[in-house]
Amino acid sequence: MSDTPCFHCGLPVPKNTHFSIDFEGLSRPMCCPGCEAVAESIIENGLASFYSKRTAFSPQVELVPDSLQIDKDYDLDEAEKLVASGKLLENSLIIDGITCSACIWLLEKHLSKQQGISSFTINYATRRALVRSDPNLIKMSQVLAAVRDVGYQAHPYQVGEQQQHLQQERKDFISRIAVALFCGMQVMMITIGLYLTGAKDISPSMLLFLRWVSFAFTVPVVLYSAKSFFYAAWRDLKQLRPGMDVPVSLGIFGAFSASLFNTISVTGETYYESVCMFVIFLLLARYVEFLTRLYAVHSSERITQAAPVTALKQNELGIYEAVLAKSLHIGDKVQINAGAIIPADVTILSGVTSVDESILTGENEPLAKHVGDSLLGGSHNIDSVVFAEVNCVGEQSTLSTITRLVDRAYADKPAWVQRADRYAVFFVWGIVLVTGLTAWYGYSNGIADWFSISLSVLVVTCPCALSLATPTAYTAAMSALFERGVVVTKGNAVETLALADHIIFDKTGTLTEGSMSLLSCTLLADVDEQSVLDIAESLEQYSDHPIAKAFQQKNGAVKLQATDVNYKNGAGLSAIIDNQQYHLGSIAFIEQQLDITMANYGGQATPVVLATAQQALAVFEIRDVVRAGVPELIKNLVNMGKKVSLLSGDHQGSVKWLANKMGIENYWSGLTPAEKLQKLEAFQQLGEKVVMVGDGVNDAPVLAKADVSISVANASQLARASSDILILADDMKNISQTIRFSAKTNAVIHQNLAWALVYNIGALPLAIAGYVEPWQAALGMSVSSLVVVLNSFRLRFSRKIND
Amino acid sequence: MISLYLLIPLSALLVVLIVYIFLWAVRSGQFDDMEGPAHRILDEEEVNVNREKEKSESEEKG
């Protein structure tokens, strides 16, 4: 294996390949024709400065055969939309493969140059493009092709109703916070002036004027900014389940009307500034909570993109050909391969298989499916090929999939929110009761300040800091992790991760990169090396196993034609070439096929044996590259006192070699996915909190069963969908950092809760005793909330966790 | 002290103006992409021309 990186994607350039491109007078090596074509097109279009701007390598590019023309169907949709909107067409695109800001520059530049596109802008945060184009000059398929020219994948995308709704809500929040802030600022300014001089030093007419000004500024805060609290409180009261909004509304309304009364009657105190402060801080708290929800929807939307683009449909001649999944109609017959995502809701016509519907139902057991059973679009066909008839398509099935997924994300996440809500009911009744008692006692005993005292009690006991303690810490942690390339899809994953004591890794694709390369070829019979390589290549082209890729020779087409291919999942395959039976697979597989015993090969590599029906011909040693950061990761985990295990379906030799090299004590090899699951359950029964790190389709059930599941960079879509945490960056050290970070997050949550409780419990008696003025109560409430928020934001800004 | 009777209403006017501008900014999507402009300022002219073009178009429409 050569270590020269590809100029475009940074992957190592395989030996014996000669792809290259001239850039700035030098010949740059390229790893594959895909990257070469893209780099050529970038330079030809005068966008070569992309290569000096970028800060990360681009994704590797696969050449898509022109014959497939997947995008043509989008043009039809376009025509429909055209009727609806006027002259220029507006479309949203999801763009895959953006790695740094130079990618966005490149795309915007290249696409804006296309004739007919009036603008093409990409949102940095969401990685979505908005394209305005003239349909008479450029078709959607041409737009998509232009994106592909420079090495990215684009999919037209309908802005979901929920997404739009959330965007609207976000704008609402910002507007309400802004109004409250700007108006509140004025009221505070006036009030501080009054505090400093004391009301007695001011002429009565000026005092009255200032009060009316304060009133004028408080009106929009109460009527506009605090509107949502009143609505929520009213809804809660109607259902007889008072939440936090009831005392909040009581406080705001009570303080405001008392202030107004006193302003009109020119007596007593006013509490306008307390009202404003209260609303501002509550809104900020709610906004933070809303952001957590927004993250959840974003990450669940990412999952829905796992829906397949193509399907194998039977045409008039009875041959199955690749078509666009969304072009399927009810009654179409489709072929669904093992390992494929089911393209639409279908009924099985022939074949028996099992499917994983966990992405839709959260049910992780694979379900057996027979003829006549229906399969859900978006679920995963695990076992074998089935032929099926489509019975539900388009909006109906896709939309239901999306809704179910998003619902799952919603239903799943806020376990702590529910917990908090349950306690809140008692808390709220307590607050109202205490306030009522204070007011009654004060009033009946003729205490002059009875109203301001009970107002202080109401404000001081408001469990603001308490309700902020957890969500702010989570949001801060999530966004800090996001910046490090770690996406948390389930809120409480962070909490559980900190408590984990056993980390289990998958091997291929997780600890290693899953890109195999041929290390050596040992001949066992009188044959020449090139001919065994050719035979192996022609056999392996029928396999999807990662090992198969190692046999692809870069110099053109497969030379030999194999027939009667018999594929044994995970072990090997047999086929006939030139009337000669060949077997290719693991040592165990060959030993079983030929009924012989072989010497043990494979120190650090996986041995693959090629044999005829009579004798073994050659042993290939296939090696997998260990991912970046793995040795440090294992060392860190062991230092933290975590138990580390390796569960692999691979050959014992290579598993043992890797485990020894990385210092992993517990390892199991040759496990099926079901056995992996059993192992994991056994650990859990011992009372261990288990973290599973995986990448592949076969890891999905194990990932879903683990207490916390982490999927690594380049994991399969299904694995991603079943995991709580996605590591996007290709650096495994992120895992140990995330674990350390989660411990820190938990510590912050505990600090927050402790502080909030101490504050609330400590301030209550003081307020009842009349030592706390309403403005002091509002200030205390705000400061205690601020302490919580700032404490949480330590997580956001702490950079040192990385070491 | 008398000046306050003028200055405070003036500041009130200013606040109304600020709030109005801010709400306009929120509604016209100025806060939709908080990251992009920081990078785009480093781009060359043409993209900006493109954005101007788009802006004037949307203004014409709206």
CSV table of C-alpha atoms in Angstrom, one decimal, chain A residues 49 53 88 90 101 104-105 108-109 112 117-125 132 167 170-171 174-175 178-179 182-183 186 202 205-206 209-210 213 217 224, chain B residues 1-2 4-5 8-9 11-12 15 18-19 22-23 26-29 31-37 39-40 42-44 46-47 50-51 53-54 57-58 61:
chain,number,residue,atom,x,y,z
A,49,SER,CA,-8.2,28.1,-6.0
A,53,LYS,CA,-8.8,27.6,0.2
A,88,LEU,CA,-38.4,31.7,-11.4
A,90,GLU,CA,-37.2,28.0,-6.2
A,101,SER,CA,-16.2,26.3,3.9
A,104,ILE,CA,-19.5,25.9,-0.1
A,105,TRP,CA,-17.5,28.5,-2.0
A,108,GLU,CA,-21.8,28.5,-5.0
A,109,LYS,CA,-19.2,29.7,-7.6
A,112,SER,CA,-23.9,30.5,-10.1
A,117,ILE,CA,-29.4,29.8,-12.4
A,118,SER,CA,-30.1,33.2,-11.0
A,119,SER,CA,-28.8,32.4,-7.5
A,120,PHE,CA,-27.5,29.5,-5.6
A,121,THR,CA,-26.9,30.0,-1.9
A,122,ILE,CA,-26.0,27.5,0.8
A,123,ASN,CA,-26.8,27.9,4.4
A,124,TYR,CA,-23.6,27.1,6.4
A,125,ALA,CA,-25.4,25.8,9.4
A,132,ARG,CA,-33.4,30.0,-8.0
A,167,GLN,CA,-38.3,28.0,12.0
A,170,ARG,CA,-37.6,30.4,16.4
A,171,LYS,CA,-38.2,33.7,14.7
A,174,ILE,CA,-36.2,36.0,18.9
A,175,SER,CA,-38.7,38.7,18.3
A,178,ALA,CA,-35.9,41.3,21.6
A,179,VAL,CA,-39.0,43.3,22.5
A,182,PHE,CA,-35.2,46.5,24.6
A,183,CYS,CA,-38.2,47.6,26.6
A,186,GLN,CA,-35.5,51.2,29.5
A,202,ILE,CA,-37.6,63.3,43.3
A,205,SER,CA,-44.6,65.1,39.2
A,206,MET,CA,-41.3,63.6,37.8
A,209,PHE,CA,-44.0,60.8,34.8
A,210,LEU,CA,-41.3,58.1,35.2
A,213,VAL,CA,-43.0,55.9,31.1
A,217,PHE,CA,-42.5,50.2,28.2
A,224,TYR,CA,-46.5,40.6,23.5
B,1,MET,CA,-34.5,67.7,35.4
B,2,ILE,CA,-36.9,69.4,33.1
B,4,LEU,CA,-35.9,64.6,31.1
B,5,TYR,CA,-39.4,65.4,29.9
B,8,ILE,CA,-37.1,60.2,27.8
B,9,PRO,CA,-39.7,60.4,25.1
B,11,SER,CA,-35.2,57.6,23.9
B,12,ALA,CA,-38.6,55.9,23.8
B,15,VAL,CA,-36.4,52.2,21.3
B,18,ILE,CA,-34.7,49.9,17.2
B,19,VAL,CA,-37.4,47.3,17.9
B,22,PHE,CA,-34.8,44.4,14.7
B,23,LEU,CA,-38.1,42.7,14.0
B,26,VAL,CA,-35.7,38.7,12.1
B,27,ARG,CA,-38.5,38.5,9.7
B,28,SER,CA,-36.4,39.0,6.6
B,29,GLY,CA,-34.2,36.1,7.6
B,31,PHE,CA,-30.6,35.5,11.5
B,32,ASP,CA,-31.2,32.4,9.5
B,33,ASP,CA,-27.5,31.7,8.7
B,34,MET,CA,-25.2,32.9,11.5
B,35,GLU,CA,-22.1,31.3,10.1
B,36,GLY,CA,-22.0,32.0,6.4
B,37,PRO,CA,-21.4,35.7,6.2
B,39,HIS,CA,-16.8,33.1,5.4
B,40,ARG,CA,-18.4,34.8,2.5
B,42,LEU,CA,-13.4,36.3,2.1
B,43,ASP,CA,-14.9,35.3,-1.2
B,44,GLU,CA,-14.2,37.2,-4.4
B,46,GLU,CA,-18.6,37.6,-8.3
B,47,VAL,CA,-20.5,35.7,-5.6
B,50,ASN,CA,-24.7,37.3,-7.4
B,51,ARG,CA,-26.1,38.0,-4.0
B,53,LYS,CA,-28.6,40.4,-7.9
B,54,GLU,CA,-30.7,38.1,-5.8
B,57,GLU,CA,-34.8,40.7,-7.4
B,58,SER,CA,-36.4,39.8,-4.2
B,61,LYS,CA,-40.9,41.0,-6.1
